[in-house]
CSV table of C-alpha atoms in Angstrom, one decimal:
chain,number,residue,atom,x,y,z
A,1,MET,CA,33.7,137.3,43.8
A,2,PRO,CA,33.4,135.6,47.1
A,3,ASN,CA,36.2,134.0,48.5
A,4,VAL,CA,37.0,130.1,48.5
A,5,THR,CA,37.5,127.7,51.8
A,6,VAL,CA,38.3,124.1,51.2
A,7,ILE,CA,38.1,121.9,53.9
A,8,GLY,CA,38.5,117.9,54.5
A,9,ALA,CA,34.7,116.7,55.3
A,10,GLN,CA,36.1,113.6,56.5
A,11,TRP,CA,39.1,112.3,58.3
A,12,GLY,CA,42.1,114.3,56.3
A,13,ASP,CA,43.4,113.0,53.4
A,14,GLU,CA,40.3,112.9,50.4
A,15,GLY,CA,42.5,114.4,47.7
A,16,LYS,CA,42.2,118.2,49.0
A,17,GLY,CA,46.0,119.4,46.9
A,18,LYS,CA,44.4,118.4,43.6
A,19,ILE,CA,41.2,120.4,44.1
A,20,VAL,CA,43.6,123.1,46.2
A,21,ASP,CA,45.4,123.7,43.2
A,22,TRP,CA,43.1,124.1,40.4
A,23,LEU,CA,41.6,126.6,42.6
A,24,ALA,CA,45.1,128.0,43.5
A,25,ALA,CA,45.1,129.2,40.0
A,26,ARG,CA,41.9,130.8,39.9
A,27,ALA,CA,42.9,133.2,43.2
A,28,ASP,CA,44.6,135.6,44.0
A,29,VAL,CA,45.8,134.7,47.3
A,30,VAL,CA,45.8,131.0,49.2
A,31,VAL,CA,45.9,131.0,53.2
A,32,ARG,CA,46.9,128.0,55.4
A,33,PHE,CA,44.8,129.1,58.7
A,34,GLN,CA,45.5,126.3,60.9
A,35,GLY,CA,47.6,122.7,61.4
A,36,GLY,CA,50.6,122.9,61.5
A,37,HIS,CA,53.0,120.6,59.2
A,38,ASN,CA,51.5,117.6,60.3
A,39,ALA,CA,49.3,118.0,57.5
A,40,GLY,CA,50.0,116.7,54.0
A,41,HIS,CA,49.1,118.0,50.1
A,42,THR,CA,50.5,116.2,47.0
A,43,LEU,CA,50.4,118.6,43.8
A,44,VAL,CA,50.6,116.8,40.5
A,45,VAL,CA,51.1,119.7,37.9
A,46,GLY,CA,52.0,118.6,34.0
A,47,ASP,CA,55.0,115.5,34.8
A,48,THR,CA,56.2,116.8,38.5
A,49,THR,CA,54.3,116.0,41.7
A,50,TYR,CA,54.8,118.4,44.4
A,51,LYS,CA,54.7,117.7,48.4
A,52,LEU,CA,53.7,120.4,50.8
A,53,SER,CA,53.6,120.1,54.3
A,54,LEU,CA,53.5,123.9,55.5
A,55,LEU,CA,53.4,126.4,52.2
A,56,PRO,CA,49.8,127.0,51.1
A,57,SER,CA,49.7,125.2,47.4
A,58,GLY,CA,49.6,128.7,46.0
A,59,ILE,CA,53.1,128.8,46.1
A,60,VAL,CA,53.5,126.6,43.6
A,61,THR,CA,51.8,128.7,40.5
A,62,GLY,CA,53.4,132.0,42.1
A,63,THR,CA,50.2,132.6,43.9
A,64,LEU,CA,50.8,135.3,47.1
A,65,SER,CA,50.6,132.7,49.7
A,66,ILE,CA,50.3,133.2,53.7
A,67,ILE,CA,50.7,131.3,56.6
A,68,GLY,CA,48.1,132.4,59.4
A,69,ASN,CA,48.0,133.3,62.9
A,70,GLY,CA,46.4,129.8,63.2
A,71,VAL,CA,49.2,127.6,62.3
A,72,VAL,CA,52.1,126.8,64.7
A,73,LEU,CA,55.6,127.2,62.3
A,74,ASP,CA,58.2,124.9,62.7
A,75,PRO,CA,60.5,127.4,61.1
A,76,TRP,CA,63.2,124.5,60.6
A,77,ALA,CA,60.9,121.9,58.3
A,78,LEU,CA,59.7,125.2,56.7
A,79,GLN,CA,63.5,126.1,55.5
A,80,SER,CA,63.3,122.6,54.6
A,81,GLU,CA,60.0,122.5,52.5
A,82,ILE,CA,61.3,125.8,50.8
A,83,ALA,CA,64.8,124.1,49.7
A,84,ARG,CA,63.2,121.2,48.4
A,85,LEU,CA,60.6,122.7,46.0
A,86,GLU,CA,63.4,125.6,45.8
A,87,GLY,CA,65.2,122.9,44.1
A,88,GLN,CA,62.5,122.0,42.2
A,89,GLY,CA,62.2,125.2,40.2
A,90,VAL,CA,60.0,126.6,42.6
A,91,SER,CA,60.3,130.2,43.2
A,92,ILE,CA,59.6,131.7,46.9
A,93,THR,CA,60.5,135.2,47.5
A,94,ALA,CA,58.5,137.4,50.2
A,95,ASP,CA,56.1,139.1,47.1
A,96,ASN,CA,54.4,136.0,47.1
A,97,PHE,CA,54.8,134.4,50.5
A,98,ALA,CA,54.4,135.6,54.4
A,99,ILE,CA,54.0,134.3,57.9
A,100,ALA,CA,51.6,136.3,59.9
A,101,ASP,CA,54.7,137.5,62.5
A,102,ASN,CA,51.9,136.8,65.4
A,103,CYS,CA,52.3,132.7,64.5
A,104,PRO,CA,53.1,130.7,67.4
A,105,LEU,CA,57.0,128.8,66.8
A,106,ILE,CA,57.4,124.6,67.4
A,107,LEU,CA,60.5,124.4,68.6
A,108,PRO,CA,62.6,121.0,69.7
A,109,VAL,CA,61.1,120.9,73.4
A,110,HIS,CA,58.4,120.0,71.5
A,111,ARG,CA,59.2,117.5,68.8
A,112,ASP,CA,60.9,115.8,72.2
A,113,LEU,CA,57.6,116.5,74.6
A,114,ASP,CA,55.6,114.8,71.5
A,115,VAL,CA,57.7,111.4,71.2
A,116,MET,CA,58.6,110.7,74.9
A,117,ARG,CA,54.4,111.4,76.0
A,118,GLU,CA,53.3,108.6,72.7
A,119,ALA,CA,55.7,106.0,73.1
A,120,ALA,CA,54.5,106.2,77.5
A,121,ALA,CA,51.1,106.1,76.2
A,122,GLY,CA,50.6,102.4,75.9
A,123,LYS,CA,47.5,101.4,74.7
A,124,GLY,CA,46.7,105.2,74.6
A,125,LYS,CA,48.0,106.2,72.0
A,126,ILE,CA,46.6,108.8,69.8
A,127,GLY,CA,48.7,108.3,66.5
A,128,THR,CA,50.6,111.4,66.2
A,129,THR,CA,52.9,112.3,63.7
A,130,GLY,CA,55.6,113.1,66.8
A,131,ARG,CA,56.3,116.8,65.2
A,132,GLY,CA,55.1,118.7,68.3
A,133,ILE,CA,52.1,120.1,66.9
A,134,GLY,CA,49.6,119.2,69.9
A,135,PRO,CA,52.6,120.7,72.5
A,136,ALA,CA,53.0,123.6,70.6
A,137,TYR,CA,49.4,124.1,70.7
A,138,GLU,CA,49.5,123.5,74.7
A,139,ASP,CA,52.2,125.8,75.1
A,140,LYS,CA,49.9,128.5,72.4
A,141,VAL,CA,47.2,128.4,75.1
A,142,GLY,CA,49.1,128.2,77.9
A,143,ARG,CA,50.6,131.9,77.5
A,144,ARG,CA,53.7,130.5,77.3
A,145,ALA,CA,54.9,130.1,73.2
A,146,ILE,CA,57.6,131.6,71.6
A,147,ARG,CA,56.2,133.4,68.4
A,148,VAL,CA,57.6,135.0,65.2
A,149,CYS,CA,57.3,138.2,66.0
A,150,ASP,CA,59.9,137.0,69.1
A,151,LEU,CA,62.2,136.7,66.3
A,152,ALA,CA,63.1,139.7,66.0
A,153,ASN,CA,63.8,140.7,70.4
A,154,LEU,CA,66.1,137.3,71.5
A,155,ASP,CA,67.8,140.1,73.5
A,156,ALA,CA,64.8,140.0,76.0
A,157,ILE,CA,63.5,136.5,75.3
A,158,GLU,CA,64.4,135.1,79.0
A,159,PRO,CA,61.0,136.0,80.8
A,160,MET,CA,59.4,134.1,77.8
A,161,LEU,CA,61.8,131.2,78.6
A,162,ASP,CA,61.5,131.1,82.3
A,163,ARG,CA,57.6,130.4,81.5
A,164,LEU,CA,58.0,128.1,78.6
A,165,CYS,CA,61.3,125.9,80.3
A,166,ALA,CA,58.9,125.5,84.0
A,167,HIS,CA,56.9,124.3,82.3
A,168,HIS,CA,59.2,121.8,80.4
A,169,ASP,CA,62.0,120.5,82.8
A,170,ALA,CA,59.5,119.3,84.5
A,171,LEU,CA,57.1,117.2,82.8
A,172,ARG,CA,60.5,116.2,81.1
A,173,ALA,CA,62.1,115.0,84.5
A,174,GLY,CA,58.7,113.0,84.6
A,175,PHE,CA,59.9,110.8,81.7
A,176,GLY,CA,63.7,111.1,83.3
A,177,GLU,CA,65.1,113.7,80.6
A,178,PRO,CA,67.2,116.6,81.4
A,179,PRO,CA,66.0,120.2,81.8
A,180,VAL,CA,65.8,121.9,78.1
A,181,ASP,CA,69.4,123.2,77.2
A,182,ARG,CA,68.1,127.1,76.8
A,183,GLU,CA,71.3,127.9,75.7
A,184,ALA,CA,71.7,125.7,72.7
A,185,LEU,CA,67.8,126.3,71.8
A,186,LYS,CA,68.4,130.0,71.9
A,187,ALA,CA,71.8,129.4,69.4
A,188,GLU,CA,69.4,128.1,66.8
A,189,LEU,CA,66.6,130.6,67.3
A,190,ARG,CA,69.6,133.1,66.8
A,191,GLU,CA,70.5,130.6,63.1
A,192,ILE,CA,66.9,130.5,61.9
A,193,ALA,CA,65.6,134.0,63.2
A,194,PRO,CA,66.9,135.5,60.0
A,195,PHE,CA,65.3,133.4,57.9
A,196,VAL,CA,61.8,133.5,59.4
A,197,LEU,CA,62.0,136.8,59.4
A,198,ALA,CA,62.6,137.6,56.0
A,199,PHE,CA,58.6,136.8,55.3
A,200,ALA,CA,57.3,137.9,58.7
A,201,GLN,CA,54.9,140.3,58.5
A,202,PRO,CA,50.8,141.2,59.9
A,203,VAL,CA,49.1,139.4,57.4
A,204,TRP,CA,45.9,140.5,59.1
A,205,LYS,CA,46.4,143.9,56.9
A,206,ARG,CA,47.6,142.5,53.8
A,207,LEU,CA,44.9,140.4,53.4
A,208,ARG,CA,42.1,143.1,54.7
A,209,ASP,CA,44.1,145.0,51.9
A,210,ALA,CA,43.6,142.2,50.0
A,211,ARG,CA,40.2,141.9,50.0
A,212,ALA,CA,39.6,145.5,49.8
A,213,ASP,CA,41.2,145.4,45.9
A,214,GLY,CA,38.3,142.8,45.5
A,215,ALA,CA,41.1,140.2,45.6
A,216,ARG,CA,39.7,136.2,45.2
A,217,ILE,CA,40.6,134.2,48.3
A,218,LEU,CA,41.5,130.9,48.9
A,219,PHE,CA,41.3,129.5,52.5
A,220,GLU,CA,43.5,126.2,52.4
A,221,GLY,CA,41.9,123.8,55.1
A,222,ALA,CA,44.3,120.7,56.6
A,223,GLN,CA,43.8,117.5,57.8
A,224,GLY,CA,40.1,117.2,57.5
A,225,VAL,CA,36.5,118.2,59.9
A,226,LEU,CA,36.6,114.8,61.8
A,227,LEU,CA,39.9,116.2,63.3
A,228,ASP,CA,38.6,118.4,64.9
A,229,VAL,CA,39.3,118.9,68.1
A,230,ASP,CA,35.8,120.0,69.4
A,231,HIS,CA,33.9,118.0,66.5
A,232,GLY,CA,36.2,115.3,65.7
A,233,THR,CA,36.8,112.1,67.3
A,234,TYR,CA,38.1,113.4,70.4
A,235,PRO,CA,40.4,112.2,71.7
A,236,PHE,CA,41.7,111.0,68.1
A,237,VAL,CA,41.9,114.6,66.5
A,238,THR,CA,44.2,116.7,65.8
A,239,SER,CA,44.9,119.9,67.8
A,240,SER,CA,43.3,122.7,66.2
A,241,ASN,CA,40.2,123.3,65.2
A,242,THR,CA,39.8,122.0,61.4
A,243,VAL,CA,36.0,123.4,60.7
A,244,SER,CA,35.5,126.5,58.0
A,245,GLY,CA,34.6,128.6,61.4
A,246,THR,CA,38.5,128.8,62.0
A,247,VAL,CA,39.3,131.3,59.2
A,248,SER,CA,38.5,134.2,60.8
A,249,SER,CA,40.5,133.2,63.9
A,250,GLY,CA,43.4,132.1,61.8
A,251,SER,CA,43.8,134.3,59.5
A,252,GLY,CA,42.8,137.6,61.3
A,253,LEU,CA,40.5,138.2,58.3
A,254,GLY,CA,36.7,138.8,60.2
A,255,PRO,CA,33.8,135.8,60.6
A,256,ASN,CA,31.9,136.6,57.0
A,257,ALA,CA,35.4,136.0,55.2
A,258,ALA,CA,34.6,131.9,54.8
A,259,GLY,CA,32.7,132.7,51.6
A,260,PHE,CA,31.8,129.2,49.4
A,261,VAL,CA,32.7,126.2,51.7
A,262,LEU,CA,34.2,123.4,49.3
A,263,GLY,CA,33.4,120.1,51.2
A,264,ILE,CA,36.9,117.5,50.1
A,265,VAL,CA,34.8,114.1,50.2
A,266,LYS,CA,36.7,111.2,49.8
A,267,ALA,CA,34.1,108.7,47.1
A,268,TYR,CA,35.0,105.7,49.9
A,269,THR,CA,36.4,106.9,54.2
A,270,THR,CA,39.8,106.5,54.8
A,271,ARG,CA,42.1,107.1,58.1
A,272,VAL,CA,45.2,107.0,59.4
A,273,GLY,CA,46.5,106.8,62.9
A,274,SER,CA,43.9,105.1,65.6
A,275,GLY,CA,40.5,106.4,67.1
A,276,PRO,CA,37.7,105.0,65.7
A,277,PHE,CA,36.4,104.1,62.1
A,278,PRO,CA,32.4,102.8,61.8
A,279,THR,CA,32.6,101.4,58.4
A,280,GLU,CA,36.6,100.5,58.4
A,281,LEU,CA,36.9,96.8,56.3
A,282,ILE,CA,40.0,94.9,57.5
A,283,ASP,CA,39.0,92.3,54.4
A,284,GLU,CA,40.0,92.4,50.9
A,285,ILE,CA,37.5,94.8,49.9
A,286,GLY,CA,39.2,97.2,52.5
A,287,GLN,CA,42.7,95.8,50.7
A,288,ARG,CA,41.9,96.6,47.3
A,289,LEU,CA,40.6,100.0,48.5
A,290,GLY,CA,44.0,100.7,49.8
A,291,GLU,CA,46.5,99.4,47.5
A,292,ARG,CA,44.0,100.8,43.9
A,293,GLY,CA,43.9,104.3,46.1
A,294,HIS,CA,47.7,104.5,46.8
A,295,GLU,CA,46.2,105.0,50.5
A,296,PHE,CA,49.4,106.1,52.2
A,297,GLY,CA,49.8,109.4,54.3
A,298,THR,CA,51.4,112.1,52.2
A,299,VAL,CA,53.7,113.2,55.7
A,300,THR,CA,53.8,109.9,57.5
A,301,ALA,CA,54.2,107.0,54.8
A,302,ARG,CA,51.6,105.3,57.0
A,303,LYS,CA,49.1,102.6,55.5
A,304,ARG,CA,45.6,104.7,55.5
A,305,ARG,CA,42.1,102.4,57.2
A,306,CYS,CA,40.0,102.0,54.2
A,307,GLY,CA,36.1,101.4,54.1
A,308,TRP,CA,32.8,101.9,52.5
A,309,PHE,CA,31.5,105.8,52.5
A,310,ASP,CA,30.0,107.0,55.4
A,311,ALA,CA,27.0,109.4,54.5
A,312,ALA,CA,25.9,110.0,58.1
A,313,LEU,CA,29.6,110.9,59.5
A,314,VAL,CA,30.2,113.4,56.1
A,315,ARG,CA,26.5,115.0,56.1
A,316,GLN,CA,27.3,116.2,60.1
A,317,SER,CA,30.8,117.3,58.7
A,318,CYS,CA,28.9,119.4,56.3
A,319,ALA,CA,26.1,121.1,58.7
A,320,ILE,CA,28.9,122.0,61.2
A,321,SER,CA,30.7,123.5,58.8
A,322,GLY,CA,28.6,124.8,56.5
A,323,VAL,CA,29.2,123.1,53.6
A,324,THR,CA,28.1,124.9,50.6
A,325,GLY,CA,29.2,121.9,47.6
A,326,ILE,CA,31.8,119.1,47.4
A,327,ALA,CA,34.3,117.3,45.9
A,328,LEU,CA,33.7,114.2,44.9
A,329,THR,CA,37.2,112.2,44.8
A,330,LYS,CA,38.5,109.1,43.5
A,331,VAL,CA,35.8,108.1,42.7
A,332,ASP,CA,37.7,106.0,39.8
A,333,VAL,CA,38.3,103.6,43.0
A,334,LEU,CA,35.6,102.2,43.1
A,335,ASP,CA,35.4,101.1,39.4
A,336,GLY,CA,34.6,97.3,38.5
A,337,PHE,CA,33.4,96.5,41.4
A,338,GLU,CA,30.2,94.4,41.8
A,339,THR,CA,28.4,95.8,45.0
A,340,ILE,CA,28.8,99.1,46.4
A,341,ARG,CA,27.9,100.0,50.1
A,342,ILE,CA,26.7,103.2,51.9
A,343,CYS,CA,26.5,103.8,55.7
A,344,THR,CA,23.5,105.5,56.1
A,345,GLY,CA,23.7,105.5,60.0
A,346,TYR,CA,24.1,103.7,62.4
A,347,ARG,CA,22.5,101.1,65.6
A,348,LEU,CA,24.3,101.4,69.1
A,349,ARG,CA,23.1,99.3,71.8
A,350,GLY,CA,20.4,98.1,69.4
A,351,GLN,CA,18.5,101.6,68.7
A,352,GLU,CA,18.8,103.4,64.8
A,353,ILE,CA,21.2,106.8,65.0
A,354,ASP,CA,21.6,108.9,62.5
A,355,TYR,CA,24.6,110.8,64.0
A,356,LEU,CA,28.1,109.9,65.5
A,357,PRO,CA,27.7,110.6,68.9
A,358,SER,CA,30.4,112.4,71.1
A,359,SER,CA,31.5,109.5,73.4
A,360,ALA,CA,34.7,107.9,72.8
A,361,THR,CA,32.8,104.4,73.9
A,362,ASP,CA,29.9,105.2,72.3
A,363,GLN,CA,31.7,105.9,69.3
A,364,ALA,CA,33.7,102.8,69.4
A,365,ALA,CA,29.9,100.5,69.9
A,366,LEU,CA,28.8,101.6,66.7
A,367,GLU,CA,27.9,99.5,64.2
A,368,PRO,CA,27.1,100.4,60.6
A,369,ILE,CA,23.4,100.4,58.4
A,370,TYR,CA,24.3,99.6,55.5
A,371,GLU,CA,22.5,100.5,51.8
A,372,GLU,CA,23.3,98.1,48.6
A,373,MET,CA,24.2,99.4,45.5
A,374,GLU,CA,25.2,98.2,41.8
A,375,GLY,CA,28.1,98.5,41.0
A,376,TRP,CA,29.6,99.6,37.5
A,377,THR,CA,31.5,97.4,34.9
A,378,GLY,CA,32.6,101.1,32.9
A,379,THR,CA,35.6,103.5,33.9
A,380,THR,CA,35.2,106.7,35.7
A,381,ARG,CA,39.1,107.2,35.4
A,382,GLY,CA,39.9,110.3,33.4
A,383,ALA,CA,36.4,111.8,33.1
A,384,ARG,CA,35.4,115.7,32.5
A,385,ARG,CA,32.0,115.4,31.7
A,386,TRP,CA,28.6,113.5,33.5
A,387,ALA,CA,28.6,111.5,29.8
A,388,ASP,CA,32.0,110.1,30.4
A,389,LEU,CA,30.5,108.4,33.2
A,390,PRO,CA,29.1,104.9,33.9
A,391,ALA,CA,25.2,105.6,34.4
A,392,GLN,CA,26.1,103.4,37.5
A,393,ALA,CA,28.5,105.6,39.1
A,394,ILE,CA,26.1,108.9,38.5
A,395,LYS,CA,23.6,107.0,40.2
A,396,TYR,CA,25.8,106.0,42.9
A,397,ILE,CA,27.1,110.3,43.2
A,398,ARG,CA,23.4,111.8,43.3
A,399,ARG,CA,22.7,109.1,46.2
A,400,ILE,CA,26.0,110.9,48.1
A,401,GLU,CA,23.8,114.3,47.1
A,402,GLU,CA,20.8,112.8,48.7
A,403,LEU,CA,22.1,111.2,51.8
A,404,ILE,CA,24.4,114.0,52.6
A,405,GLU,CA,22.3,117.0,52.4
A,406,THR,CA,24.6,118.7,50.4
A,407,PRO,CA,25.3,119.7,46.5
A,408,VAL,CA,28.1,118.3,44.1
A,409,ALA,CA,29.8,120.9,43.2
A,410,SER,CA,33.0,119.0,41.2
A,411,VAL,CA,33.4,114.8,40.5
A,412,SER,CA,37.4,114.2,40.6
A,413,THR,CA,37.7,111.2,38.6
A,414,SER,CA,41.8,110.9,38.4
A,415,PRO,CA,44.7,112.7,40.4
A,416,GLU,CA,45.3,114.7,36.8
A,417,ARG,CA,44.1,118.2,37.5
A,418,ASP,CA,42.0,118.6,34.7
A,419,ASP,CA,40.4,115.1,35.3
A,420,THR,CA,37.3,117.0,36.9
A,421,ILE,CA,33.6,117.1,36.3
A,422,LEU,CA,33.0,121.0,37.5
A,423,VAL,CA,29.5,121.0,38.5
A,424,ARG,CA,29.5,125.0,40.0
A,425,ASN,CA,32.9,127.8,39.8
A,426,PRO,CA,32.9,128.7,43.4
A,427,PHE,CA,34.8,131.8,42.6
A,428,ALA,CA,32.1,132.2,40.1
A,429,GLU,CA,29.3,131.9,42.8
A,430,ARG,CA,27.9,135.4,43.9
């Protein structure tokens, strides 16, 4: 049985939570391999709604859930999230949850810097969540991060604090802020250390052993390919690599670990925050999509920008991430539209192109090229078989397959776990 990697193939918020929840119930291990608590997955199980930011989705069903070294970990946010889920009856112990001991920590100084920079950016605002994700990744590659394993040796942390504070004190001075309070930071770390260390271990070993035993491993991506720090709409991106190739470096398993790559794709397009969005609809249609799709961020509650499906973007995402098949979500939001548009490519200063250019200037200048399709009057909501879908909805789905050059593995027709048309079970692929 292969492993499965789930990634968002747009700008995030594609409805990964439901799909990951469905797959997690069939997996033996669920792994987060990048990002931080700027991610947000909403799971609806029966009458209960769970909102996750750091914890892998498998934790809700008791599946072994692992935070890999590619994640930046805010230990206080994790503590709060675990307390909230335990209040909903979820059991979280060292038997079903583990944190990579080489995982970098998000510290209060990272949150401070994130907020100060964004406030001073003016028109250059990127639209971060202000949770310290970017500064924590900067310190990781700058070799001044404090990691989970360091919590076990806080008496030897002074040289690390020297490197950390030399950097942050200079930045804080530029914003008119006082130096880092080292004693207060050490006190906070001493207080949180026992909680974090109870789950810390070399997870690459646990994953290696699980794989040797034939376990089905589900890798759970955060955000989306178009927010990848290399391949997204830079600089309006997240601070990590969100593509499927990050599974290897972010978990400690080899490059052949990703298995079946399932790209989650919304039947229209949304994004949160600033940045280019060629098919954005700043009109009553965009408003209608947002209202019907309940388009508000899980983590930030920010209203999402909405637009028509962009096949050129998704085709590019699928190619870059080696997507095996897509899970198409929120088809029901398009119920009742007389006409539906699909973007098939762009005009850039009079020239037609079929891909997203790397330059932010070029991205902002793109004009979408649309293909129109007849909508449908029936409903797709709750459909669980192809026969339950209106004929025009099936035509729309098939046209998307053609344009993105990737087959549909499943179609989601409501937030409910079982309202899904399954074409290919990723865990059943050989």
